[in-house]
Short mmCIF file of C-alpha atoms in Angstrom, two decimals:
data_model
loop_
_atom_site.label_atom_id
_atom_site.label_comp_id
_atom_site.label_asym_id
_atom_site.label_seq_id
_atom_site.Cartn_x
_atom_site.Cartn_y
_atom_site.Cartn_z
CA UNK A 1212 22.07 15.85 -1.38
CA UNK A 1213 18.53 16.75 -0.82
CA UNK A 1214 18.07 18.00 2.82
CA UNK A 1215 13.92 18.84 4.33
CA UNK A 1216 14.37 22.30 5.50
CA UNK A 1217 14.06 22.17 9.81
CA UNK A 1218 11.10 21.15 11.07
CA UNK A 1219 9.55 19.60 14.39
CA UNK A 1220 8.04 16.41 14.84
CA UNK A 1221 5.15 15.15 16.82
CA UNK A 1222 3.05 11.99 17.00
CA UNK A 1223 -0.44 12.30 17.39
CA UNK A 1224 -2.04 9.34 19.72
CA UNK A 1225 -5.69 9.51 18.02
CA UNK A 1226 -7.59 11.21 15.47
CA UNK A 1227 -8.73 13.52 18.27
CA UNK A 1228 -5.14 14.58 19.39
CA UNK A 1229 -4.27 15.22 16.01
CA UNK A 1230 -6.89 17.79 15.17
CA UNK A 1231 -5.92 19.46 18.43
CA UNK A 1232 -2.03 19.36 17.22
CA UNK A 1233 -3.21 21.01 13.40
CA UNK A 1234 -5.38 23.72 15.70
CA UNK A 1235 -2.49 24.35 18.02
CA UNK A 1236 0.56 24.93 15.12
CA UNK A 1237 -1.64 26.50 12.89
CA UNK A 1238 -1.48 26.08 8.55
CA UNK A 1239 2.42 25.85 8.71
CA UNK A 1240 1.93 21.97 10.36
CA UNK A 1241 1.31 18.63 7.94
CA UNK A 1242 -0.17 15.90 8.60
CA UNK A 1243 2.76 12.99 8.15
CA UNK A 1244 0.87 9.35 6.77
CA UNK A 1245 3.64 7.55 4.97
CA UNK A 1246 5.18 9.68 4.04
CA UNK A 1247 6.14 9.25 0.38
CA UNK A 1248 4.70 12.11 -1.00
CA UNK A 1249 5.12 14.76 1.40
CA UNK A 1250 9.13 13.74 2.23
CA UNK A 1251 9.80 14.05 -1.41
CA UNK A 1252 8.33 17.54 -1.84
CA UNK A 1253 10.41 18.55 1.09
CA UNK A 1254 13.06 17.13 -0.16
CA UNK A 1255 13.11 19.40 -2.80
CA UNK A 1256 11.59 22.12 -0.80
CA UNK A 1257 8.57 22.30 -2.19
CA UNK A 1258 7.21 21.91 1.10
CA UNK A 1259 8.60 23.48 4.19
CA UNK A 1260 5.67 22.26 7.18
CA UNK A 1261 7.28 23.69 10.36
CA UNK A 1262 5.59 20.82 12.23
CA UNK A 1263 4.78 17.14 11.15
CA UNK A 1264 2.48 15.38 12.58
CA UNK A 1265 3.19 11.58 12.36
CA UNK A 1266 -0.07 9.64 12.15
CA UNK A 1267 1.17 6.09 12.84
CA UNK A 1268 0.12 5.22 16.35
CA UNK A 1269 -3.53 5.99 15.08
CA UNK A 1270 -4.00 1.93 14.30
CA UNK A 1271 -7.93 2.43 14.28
CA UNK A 1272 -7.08 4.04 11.09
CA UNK A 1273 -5.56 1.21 9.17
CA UNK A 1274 -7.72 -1.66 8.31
CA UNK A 1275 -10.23 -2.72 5.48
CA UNK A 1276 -13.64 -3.92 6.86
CA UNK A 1277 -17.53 -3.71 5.28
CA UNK A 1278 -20.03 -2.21 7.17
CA UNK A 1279 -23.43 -2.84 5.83
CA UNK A 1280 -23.12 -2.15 2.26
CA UNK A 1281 -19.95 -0.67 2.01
CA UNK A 1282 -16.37 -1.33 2.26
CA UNK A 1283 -14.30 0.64 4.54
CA UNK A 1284 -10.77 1.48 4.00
CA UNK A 1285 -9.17 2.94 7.04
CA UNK A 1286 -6.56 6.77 5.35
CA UNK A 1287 -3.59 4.83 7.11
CA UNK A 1288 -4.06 1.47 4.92
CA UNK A 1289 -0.97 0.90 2.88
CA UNK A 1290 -0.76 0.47 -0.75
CA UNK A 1291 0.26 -2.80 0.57
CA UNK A 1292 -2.53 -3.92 2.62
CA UNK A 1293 -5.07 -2.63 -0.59
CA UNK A 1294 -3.11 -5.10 -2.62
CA UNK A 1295 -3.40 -7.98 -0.42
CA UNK A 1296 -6.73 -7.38 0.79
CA UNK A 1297 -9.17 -10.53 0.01
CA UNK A 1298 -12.51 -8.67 1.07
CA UNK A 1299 -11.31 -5.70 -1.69
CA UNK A 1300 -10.51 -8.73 -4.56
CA UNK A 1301 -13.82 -10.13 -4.34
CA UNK A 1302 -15.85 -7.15 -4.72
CA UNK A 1303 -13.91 -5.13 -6.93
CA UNK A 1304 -10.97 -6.39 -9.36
CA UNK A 1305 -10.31 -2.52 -9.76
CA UNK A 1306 -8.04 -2.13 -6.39
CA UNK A 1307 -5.72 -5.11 -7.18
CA UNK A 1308 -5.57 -4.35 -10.98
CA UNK A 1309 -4.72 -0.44 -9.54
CA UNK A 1310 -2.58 -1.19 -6.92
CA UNK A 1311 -0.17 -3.76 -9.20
CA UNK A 1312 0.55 -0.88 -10.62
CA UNK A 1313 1.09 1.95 -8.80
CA UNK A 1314 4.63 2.26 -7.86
CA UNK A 1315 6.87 -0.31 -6.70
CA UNK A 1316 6.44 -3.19 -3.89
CA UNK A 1317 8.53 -1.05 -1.47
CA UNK A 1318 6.72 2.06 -1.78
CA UNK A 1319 3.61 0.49 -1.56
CA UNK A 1320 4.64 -0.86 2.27
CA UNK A 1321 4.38 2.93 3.41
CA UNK A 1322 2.36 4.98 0.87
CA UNK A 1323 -1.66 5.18 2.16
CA UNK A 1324 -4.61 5.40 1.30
CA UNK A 1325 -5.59 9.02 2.84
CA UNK A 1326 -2.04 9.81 1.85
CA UNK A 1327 -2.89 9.41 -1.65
CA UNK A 1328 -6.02 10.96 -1.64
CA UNK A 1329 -4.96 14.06 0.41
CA UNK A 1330 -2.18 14.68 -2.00
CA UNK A 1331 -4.57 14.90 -4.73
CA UNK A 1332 -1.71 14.83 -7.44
CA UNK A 1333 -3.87 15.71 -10.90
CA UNK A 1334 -1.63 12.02 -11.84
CA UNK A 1335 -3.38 9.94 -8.93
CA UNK A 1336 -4.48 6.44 -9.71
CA UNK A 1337 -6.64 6.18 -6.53
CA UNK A 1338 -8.59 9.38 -7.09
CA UNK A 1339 -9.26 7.58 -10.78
CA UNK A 1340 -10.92 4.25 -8.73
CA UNK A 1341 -12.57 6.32 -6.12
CA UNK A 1342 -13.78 8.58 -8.68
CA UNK A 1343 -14.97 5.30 -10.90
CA UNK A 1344 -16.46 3.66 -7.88
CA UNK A 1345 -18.19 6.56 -6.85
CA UNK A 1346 -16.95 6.48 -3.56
CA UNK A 1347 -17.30 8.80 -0.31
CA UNK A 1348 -13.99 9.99 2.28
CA UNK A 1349 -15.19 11.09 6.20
CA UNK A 1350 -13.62 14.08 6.93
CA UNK A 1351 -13.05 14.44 11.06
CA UNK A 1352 -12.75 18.24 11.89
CA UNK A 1353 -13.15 19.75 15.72
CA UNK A 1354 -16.66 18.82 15.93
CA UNK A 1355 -18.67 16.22 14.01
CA UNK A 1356 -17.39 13.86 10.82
CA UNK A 1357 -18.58 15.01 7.18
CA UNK A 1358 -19.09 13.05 4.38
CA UNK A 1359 -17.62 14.36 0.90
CA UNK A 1360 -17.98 12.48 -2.34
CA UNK A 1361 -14.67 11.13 -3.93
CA UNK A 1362 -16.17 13.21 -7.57
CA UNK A 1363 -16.61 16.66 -5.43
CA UNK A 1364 -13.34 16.13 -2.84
CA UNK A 1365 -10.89 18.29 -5.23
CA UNK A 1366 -10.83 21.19 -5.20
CA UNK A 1367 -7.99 21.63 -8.32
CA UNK A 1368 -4.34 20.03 -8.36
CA UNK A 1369 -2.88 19.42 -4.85
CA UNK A 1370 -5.88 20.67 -3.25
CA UNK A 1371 -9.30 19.07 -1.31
CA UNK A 1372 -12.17 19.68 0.28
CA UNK A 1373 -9.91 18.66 3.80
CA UNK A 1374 -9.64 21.47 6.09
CA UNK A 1375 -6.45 23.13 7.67
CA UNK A 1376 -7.75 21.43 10.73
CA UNK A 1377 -9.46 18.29 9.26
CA UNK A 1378 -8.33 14.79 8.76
CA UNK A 1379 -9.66 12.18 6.36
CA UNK A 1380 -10.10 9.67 8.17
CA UNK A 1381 -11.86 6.84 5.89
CA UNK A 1382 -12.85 5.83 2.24
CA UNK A 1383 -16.38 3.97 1.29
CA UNK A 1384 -17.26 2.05 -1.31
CA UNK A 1385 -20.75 1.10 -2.11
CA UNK A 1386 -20.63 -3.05 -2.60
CA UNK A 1387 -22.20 -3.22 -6.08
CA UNK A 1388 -23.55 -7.06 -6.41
CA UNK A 1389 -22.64 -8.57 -10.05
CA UNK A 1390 -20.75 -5.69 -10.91
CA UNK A 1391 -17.41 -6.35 -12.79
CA UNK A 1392 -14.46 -3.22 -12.85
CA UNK A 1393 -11.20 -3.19 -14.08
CA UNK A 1394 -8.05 -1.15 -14.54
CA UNK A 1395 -5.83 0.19 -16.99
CA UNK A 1396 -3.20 2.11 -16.88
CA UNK A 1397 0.02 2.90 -19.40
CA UNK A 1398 3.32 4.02 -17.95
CA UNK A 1399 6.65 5.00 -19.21
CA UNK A 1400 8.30 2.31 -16.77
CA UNK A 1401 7.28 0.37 -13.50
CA UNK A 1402 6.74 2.82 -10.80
CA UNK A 1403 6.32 6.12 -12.61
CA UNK A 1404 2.80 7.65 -12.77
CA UNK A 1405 0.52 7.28 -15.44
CA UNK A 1406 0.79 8.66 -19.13
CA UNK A 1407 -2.90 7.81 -18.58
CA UNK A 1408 -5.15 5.55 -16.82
CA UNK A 1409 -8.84 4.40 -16.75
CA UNK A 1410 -10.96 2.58 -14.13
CA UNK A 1411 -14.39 1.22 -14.56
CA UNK A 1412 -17.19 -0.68 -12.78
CA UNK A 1413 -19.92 -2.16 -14.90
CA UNK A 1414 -22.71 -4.19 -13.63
CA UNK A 1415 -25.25 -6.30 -16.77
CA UNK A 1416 -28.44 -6.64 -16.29
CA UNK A 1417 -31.47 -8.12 -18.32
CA UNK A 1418 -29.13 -7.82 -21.25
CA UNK A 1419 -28.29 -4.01 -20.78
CA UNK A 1420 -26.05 -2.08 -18.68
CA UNK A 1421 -27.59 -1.17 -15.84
CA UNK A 1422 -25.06 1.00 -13.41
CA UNK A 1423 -21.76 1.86 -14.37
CA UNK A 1424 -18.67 4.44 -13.64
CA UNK A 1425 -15.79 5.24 -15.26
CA UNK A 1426 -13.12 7.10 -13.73
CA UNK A 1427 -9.79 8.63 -15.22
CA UNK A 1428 -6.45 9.90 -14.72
CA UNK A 1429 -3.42 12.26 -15.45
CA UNK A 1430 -5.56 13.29 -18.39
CA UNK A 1431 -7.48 16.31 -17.07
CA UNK A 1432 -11.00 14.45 -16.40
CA UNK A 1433 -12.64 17.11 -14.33
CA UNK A 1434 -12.78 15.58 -10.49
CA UNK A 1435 -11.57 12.19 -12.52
CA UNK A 1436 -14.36 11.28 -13.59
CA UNK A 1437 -16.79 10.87 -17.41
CA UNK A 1438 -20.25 11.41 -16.17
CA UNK A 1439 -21.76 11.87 -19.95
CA UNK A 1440 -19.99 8.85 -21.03
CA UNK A 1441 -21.31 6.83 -17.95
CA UNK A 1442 -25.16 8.37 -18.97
CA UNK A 1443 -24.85 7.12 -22.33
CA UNK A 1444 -24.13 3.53 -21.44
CA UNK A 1445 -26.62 3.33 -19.24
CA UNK A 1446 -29.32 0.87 -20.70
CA UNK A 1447 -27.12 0.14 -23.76
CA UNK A 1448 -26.20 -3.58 -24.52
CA UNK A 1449 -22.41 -4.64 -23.66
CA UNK A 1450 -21.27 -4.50 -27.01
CA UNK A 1451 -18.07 -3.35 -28.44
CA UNK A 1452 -20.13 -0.60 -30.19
CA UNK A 1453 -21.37 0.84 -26.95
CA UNK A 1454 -18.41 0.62 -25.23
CA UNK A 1455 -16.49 2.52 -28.06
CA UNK A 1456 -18.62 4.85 -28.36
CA UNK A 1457 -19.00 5.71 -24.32
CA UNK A 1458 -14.74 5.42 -24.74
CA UNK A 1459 -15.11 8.49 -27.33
CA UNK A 1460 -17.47 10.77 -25.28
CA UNK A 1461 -15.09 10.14 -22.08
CA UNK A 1462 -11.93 10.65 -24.55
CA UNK A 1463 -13.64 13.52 -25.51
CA UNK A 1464 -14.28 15.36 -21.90
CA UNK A 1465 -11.00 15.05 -20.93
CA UNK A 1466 -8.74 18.11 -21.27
CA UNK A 1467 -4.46 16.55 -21.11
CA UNK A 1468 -1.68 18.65 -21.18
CA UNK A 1469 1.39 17.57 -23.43
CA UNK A 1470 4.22 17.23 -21.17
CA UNK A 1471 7.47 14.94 -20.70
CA UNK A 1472 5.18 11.72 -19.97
CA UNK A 1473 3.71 12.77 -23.97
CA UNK A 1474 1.79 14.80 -25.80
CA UNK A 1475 -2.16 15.71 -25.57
CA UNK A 1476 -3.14 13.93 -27.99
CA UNK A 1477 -1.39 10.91 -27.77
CA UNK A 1478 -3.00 10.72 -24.04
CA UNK A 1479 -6.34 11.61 -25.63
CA UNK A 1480 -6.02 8.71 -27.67
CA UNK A 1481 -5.09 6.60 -24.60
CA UNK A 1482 -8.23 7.72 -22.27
CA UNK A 1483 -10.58 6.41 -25.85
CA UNK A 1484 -8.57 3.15 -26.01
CA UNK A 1485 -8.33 2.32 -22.09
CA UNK A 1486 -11.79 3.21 -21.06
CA UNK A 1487 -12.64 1.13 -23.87
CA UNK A 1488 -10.59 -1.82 -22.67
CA UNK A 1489 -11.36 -1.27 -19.11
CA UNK A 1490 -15.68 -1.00 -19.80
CA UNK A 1491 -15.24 -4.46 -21.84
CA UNK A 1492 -13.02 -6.42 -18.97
CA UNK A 1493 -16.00 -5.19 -16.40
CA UNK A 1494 -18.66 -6.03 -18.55
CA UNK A 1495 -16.84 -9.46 -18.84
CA UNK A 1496 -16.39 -9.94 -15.70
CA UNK A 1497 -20.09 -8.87 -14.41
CA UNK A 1498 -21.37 -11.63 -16.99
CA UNK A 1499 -18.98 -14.03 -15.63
CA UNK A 1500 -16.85 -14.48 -18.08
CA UNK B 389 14.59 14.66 19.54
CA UNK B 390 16.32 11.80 21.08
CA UNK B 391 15.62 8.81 19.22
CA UNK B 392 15.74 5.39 19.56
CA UNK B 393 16.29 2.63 17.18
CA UNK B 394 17.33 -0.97 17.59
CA UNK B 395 18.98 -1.73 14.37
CA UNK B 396 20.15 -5.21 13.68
CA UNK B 397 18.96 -5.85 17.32
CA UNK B 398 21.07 -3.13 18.92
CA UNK B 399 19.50 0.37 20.33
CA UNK B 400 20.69 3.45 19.17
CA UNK B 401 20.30 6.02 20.48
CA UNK B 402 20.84 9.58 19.01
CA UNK B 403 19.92 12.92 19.31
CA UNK B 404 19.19 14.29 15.59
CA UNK B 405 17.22 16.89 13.91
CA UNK B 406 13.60 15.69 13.05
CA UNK B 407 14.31 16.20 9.24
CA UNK B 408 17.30 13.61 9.61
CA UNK B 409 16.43 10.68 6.64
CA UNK B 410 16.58 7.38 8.10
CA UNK B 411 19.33 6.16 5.20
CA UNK B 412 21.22 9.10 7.10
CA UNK B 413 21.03 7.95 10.68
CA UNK B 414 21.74 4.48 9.73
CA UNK B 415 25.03 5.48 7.80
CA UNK B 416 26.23 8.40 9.94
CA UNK B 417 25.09 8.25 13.29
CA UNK B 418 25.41 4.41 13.32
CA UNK B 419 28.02 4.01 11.19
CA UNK B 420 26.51 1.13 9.07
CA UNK B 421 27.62 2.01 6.06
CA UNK B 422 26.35 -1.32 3.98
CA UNK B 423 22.87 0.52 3.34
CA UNK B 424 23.77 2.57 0.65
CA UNK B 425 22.49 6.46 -0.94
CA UNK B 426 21.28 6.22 -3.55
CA UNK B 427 19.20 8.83 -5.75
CA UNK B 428 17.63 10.35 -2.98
CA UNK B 429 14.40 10.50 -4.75
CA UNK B 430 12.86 6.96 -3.82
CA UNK B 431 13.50 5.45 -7.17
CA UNK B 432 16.86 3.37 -7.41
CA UNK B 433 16.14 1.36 -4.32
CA UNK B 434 19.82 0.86 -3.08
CA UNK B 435 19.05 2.33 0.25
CA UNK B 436 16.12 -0.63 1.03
CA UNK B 437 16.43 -1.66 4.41
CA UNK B 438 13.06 -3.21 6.90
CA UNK B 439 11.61 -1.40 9.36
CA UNK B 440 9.60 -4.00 11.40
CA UNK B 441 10.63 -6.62 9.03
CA UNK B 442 9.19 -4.86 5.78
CA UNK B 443 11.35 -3.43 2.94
CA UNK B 444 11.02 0.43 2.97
CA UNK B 445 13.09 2.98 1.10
CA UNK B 446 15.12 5.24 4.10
CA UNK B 447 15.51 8.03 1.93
CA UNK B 448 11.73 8.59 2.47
CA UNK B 449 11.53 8.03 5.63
CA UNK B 450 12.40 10.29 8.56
CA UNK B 451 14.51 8.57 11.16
CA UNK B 452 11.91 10.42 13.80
CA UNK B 453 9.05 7.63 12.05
CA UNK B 454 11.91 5.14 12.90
CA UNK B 455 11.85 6.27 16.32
CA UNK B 456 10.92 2.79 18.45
CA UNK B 457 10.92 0.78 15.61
CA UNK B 458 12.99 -1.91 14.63
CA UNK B 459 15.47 -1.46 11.88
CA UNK B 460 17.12 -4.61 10.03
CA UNK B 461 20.05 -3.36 7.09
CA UNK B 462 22.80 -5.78 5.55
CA UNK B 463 25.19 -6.18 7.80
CA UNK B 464 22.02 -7.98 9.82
CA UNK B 465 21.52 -10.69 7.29
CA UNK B 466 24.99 -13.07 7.95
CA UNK B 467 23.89 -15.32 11.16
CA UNK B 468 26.58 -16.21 13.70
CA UNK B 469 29.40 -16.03 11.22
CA UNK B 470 27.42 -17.89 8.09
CA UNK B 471 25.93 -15.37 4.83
CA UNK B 472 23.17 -15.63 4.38
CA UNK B 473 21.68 -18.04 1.51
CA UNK B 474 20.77 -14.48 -0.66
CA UNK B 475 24.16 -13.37 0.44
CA UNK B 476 25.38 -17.01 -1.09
CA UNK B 477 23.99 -16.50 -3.98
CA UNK B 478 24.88 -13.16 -5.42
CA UNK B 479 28.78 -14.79 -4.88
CA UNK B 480 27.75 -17.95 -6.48
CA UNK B 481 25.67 -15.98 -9.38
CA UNK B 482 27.87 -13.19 -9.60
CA UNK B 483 24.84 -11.06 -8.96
CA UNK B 484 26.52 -7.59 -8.18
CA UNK B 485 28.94 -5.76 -10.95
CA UNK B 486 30.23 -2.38 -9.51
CA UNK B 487 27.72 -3.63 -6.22
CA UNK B 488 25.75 -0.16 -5.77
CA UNK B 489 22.38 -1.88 -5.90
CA UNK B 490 23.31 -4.60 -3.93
CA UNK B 491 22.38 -4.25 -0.22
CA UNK B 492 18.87 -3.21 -1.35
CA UNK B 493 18.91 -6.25 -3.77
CA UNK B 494 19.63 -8.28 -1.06
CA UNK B 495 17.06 -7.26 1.30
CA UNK B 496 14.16 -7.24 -0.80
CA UNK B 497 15.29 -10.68 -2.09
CA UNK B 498 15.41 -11.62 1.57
CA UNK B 499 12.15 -10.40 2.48
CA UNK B 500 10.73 -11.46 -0.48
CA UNK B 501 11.82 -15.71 0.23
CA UNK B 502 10.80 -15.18 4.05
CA UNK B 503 6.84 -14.68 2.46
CA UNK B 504 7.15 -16.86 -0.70
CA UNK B 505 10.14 -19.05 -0.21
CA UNK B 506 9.79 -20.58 -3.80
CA UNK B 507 9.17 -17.51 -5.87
CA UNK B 508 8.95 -17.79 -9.59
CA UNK B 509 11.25 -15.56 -11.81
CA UNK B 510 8.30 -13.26 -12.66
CA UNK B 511 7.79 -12.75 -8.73
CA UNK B 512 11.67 -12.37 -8.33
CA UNK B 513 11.41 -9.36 -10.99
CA UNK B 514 7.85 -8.21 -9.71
CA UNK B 515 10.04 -7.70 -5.86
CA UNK B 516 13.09 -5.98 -7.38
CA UNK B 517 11.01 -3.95 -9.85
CA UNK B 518 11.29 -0.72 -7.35
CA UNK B 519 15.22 -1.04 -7.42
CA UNK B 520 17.48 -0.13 -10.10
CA UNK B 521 21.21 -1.73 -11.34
CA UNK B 522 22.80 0.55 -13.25
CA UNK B 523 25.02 -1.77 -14.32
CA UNK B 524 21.83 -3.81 -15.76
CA UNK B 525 22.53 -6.97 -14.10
CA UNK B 526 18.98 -8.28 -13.84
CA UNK B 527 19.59 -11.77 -15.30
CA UNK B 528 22.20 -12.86 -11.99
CA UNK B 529 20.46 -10.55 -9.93
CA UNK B 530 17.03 -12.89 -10.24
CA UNK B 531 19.39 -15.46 -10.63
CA UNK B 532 20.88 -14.73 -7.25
CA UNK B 533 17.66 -15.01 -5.16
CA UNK B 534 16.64 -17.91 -7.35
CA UNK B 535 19.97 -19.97 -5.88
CA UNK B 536 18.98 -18.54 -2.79
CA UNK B 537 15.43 -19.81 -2.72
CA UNK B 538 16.97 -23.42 -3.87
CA UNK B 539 19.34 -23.76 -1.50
CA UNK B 540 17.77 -22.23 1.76
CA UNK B 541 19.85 -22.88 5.02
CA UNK B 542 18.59 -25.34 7.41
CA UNK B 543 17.53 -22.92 9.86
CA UNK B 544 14.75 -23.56 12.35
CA UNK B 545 11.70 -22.96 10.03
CA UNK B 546 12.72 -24.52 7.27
CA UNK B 547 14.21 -27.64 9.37
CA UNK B 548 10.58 -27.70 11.25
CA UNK B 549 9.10 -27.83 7.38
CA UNK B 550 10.89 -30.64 6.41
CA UNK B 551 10.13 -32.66 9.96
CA UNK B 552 6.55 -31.82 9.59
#
């Protein structure tokens, strides 16, 4: 039986209370989203926060809207809700193609989206579309919101730009007209994190690609992301050749480890073949097809 | 902390440690012993139950987050003395073998017909694809819900749907 050590409990009644809760108990207190991360790791003791504090009465947190040009996700949107979500399916194929596979229908009614992000897990298929989509988070501290780009917001495994008393609060998007993305991912069975996994946007234009990002998981893409291969398509035709050989310079800036989901350079050989597969579905779909 | 929880439409009321797991309260302090323990590691399912009428794992949740919420588990799904058509249909398609996965099973097959009442088999196995049998019995499992979804009872939304 797997037992949290003790711990108190709190709920926070807005984004403002909350920040005064993580100032009053200090580093030893946790922010509490869904939950499915951080009960695990207590379960196994991993983590030992000496005070939770349960986000879910902050409802101004959950929600997907756009605001200008961007979308919005609110850090308390479920898995769920991302999945669902008709404003995310018609700008971005990416989020649905993601969230079909990232763990299980039940797990994705109380994982979130800040959850996710916060975590940072180096295996994190959100941090891979964020990254790709070249999104922004809002961090709330004491005094006024920051925003941190999704490709400078980790700091290393398990570890962000959020401060000990900071909450992320949202995720942007930039709406990209006519741009097409896609995900890919390879797992050992439904509901297990990626061996590896690639997302992409890719936006044709006059013939060329015009704007593009490609972002990239569980295979040691430094802050998930393939900048040189993204600078190399840029201008290029939407050809197999192109997209091959952006697939090779993104294969070939990741760093994977071998470990029990494979070995390097089998996952090497996965980031080639999925950014690859994911750049030609986007291109596709930005040309309509 | 005291803690509140209606469960099957009853309040209970406890006082537990905040690191108490929901699957926990529900078993021991309630006594409902139909939601079953599973693997403790939000994998196998087994210990699905709703909280506000959506399938969650309660080994991953704290019964604290419960706290004011409304629980539904097994025992919740028979309806003045009749199973319920899911319930029906693991008898009628021998769904369960040593009957470990079942109450999760069950639930998710429930919740899944109350959004899509005429699910496909690939959305059948797309609902249970968090939950694990151990004794592999997939086939009567999806069979199971699919007798379910055929022969829903006549209750007040689905008489209304026929009327209308």
């Amino acid at each position: 039986m797997q037992t949290p050590a003790p711990t108190d409990y709190v709920r926070a009644t807005s984004v403002a209370h909350a920040i005064s809760l993580l100032e009053e108990h200090g580093e030893e207190s946790r922010l509490l989203a869904g939950g499915h991360s951080l009960i695990p790791m207590m379960r196994l003791r991993v983590a030992r926060p000496e005070m939770l504090i349960d986000l879910q009465e902050l409802h101004e947190l959950r929600g997907i809207r756009i605001e200008g040009d961007e979308i919005v996700i609110g850090a308390m949107t479920t898995h769920a809700d991302i999945l669902a979500s008709p404003v995310l399916a018609e700008h971005y194929a990416i989020f649905r193609e993601a969230e079909k596979v990232i763990a299980d229908p039940v797990v994705r009614n109380r994982g979130t989206m800040g959850g996710s992000m916060c975590q940072a897990d180096p295996s994190e298929d959100l941090s891979a579309v964020g990254a790709a989509l070249k999104g922004t988070v809002v961090i709330q501290g004491a005094g006024e919101s920051r925003t941190v780009a999704i490709r400078e917001f980790h700091e290393g495994p398990y570890e962000t730009k959020v401060g000990p008393a900071e909450i992320l609060t949202e995720v942007r998007f930039p709406i990209r007209p006519g741009a097409g993305s896609a995900y890919e991912k390879v797992e050992r069975r439904v509901g297990d994190w990626p061996v590896a996994s690639v997302g992409a946007y890719v936006v044709v234009s006059g013939g060329v690609v015009s704007d593009c990002g490609i972002g990239l998981t569980a295979v040691g893409a430094e802050h998930f992301c393939a900048p040189g291969a993204e600078a190399y398509l840029i201008g290029k035709p939407p050809t197999e050749e192109s997209f091959a050989e952006a697939a090779r310079l993104a294969a070939d800036s990741c760093s994977p480890s071998s470990d029990q989901r494979g070995p390097a350079d089998y996952k090497s050989h996965l980031a080639k073949e999925l950014t690859h597969r994911a750049l030609r579905r986007s291109a596709a779909s930005s040309q309509g097809a | 902390m005291q803690v509140t929880i209606t469960i099957n439409g009853t309040p209970v009321t406890r006082d537990v440690e905040p690191r108490m797991l929901l699957v926990h309260f529900v078993r021991e302090e309630a006594g409902l012993r139909g939601t079953h323990w599973g693997c403790d590691t939000s994998n196998c399912g087994t210990c699905t139950l709703w909280v506000d009428g959506a399938p969650v794992k309660s080994c991953t949740v704290l019964a604290a987050q419960a706290d004011g919420h409304e629980v539904a588990t097994v025992e919740g799904l028979e309806k003045g003395g009749e199973l319920d058509p899911v319930q029906k249909g693991f008898i009628e398609c021998h769904g369960l073998q040593c009957g470990f996965c079942t109450p999760g099973m069950m639930m998710t097959g429930r919740a899944l017909l109350d959004s899509n009442p005429h699910p496909t088999e690939e959305e059948i196995r797309e609902a249970i694809s968090g939950q694990i049998c151990r004794c592999t019995g997939y086939k009567n499992i999806v069979a199971a819900i699919q007798w379910a979804a055929d022969n829903p009872a006549m209750s007040d939304s689905v008489a209304s749907e026929v009327n209308a």
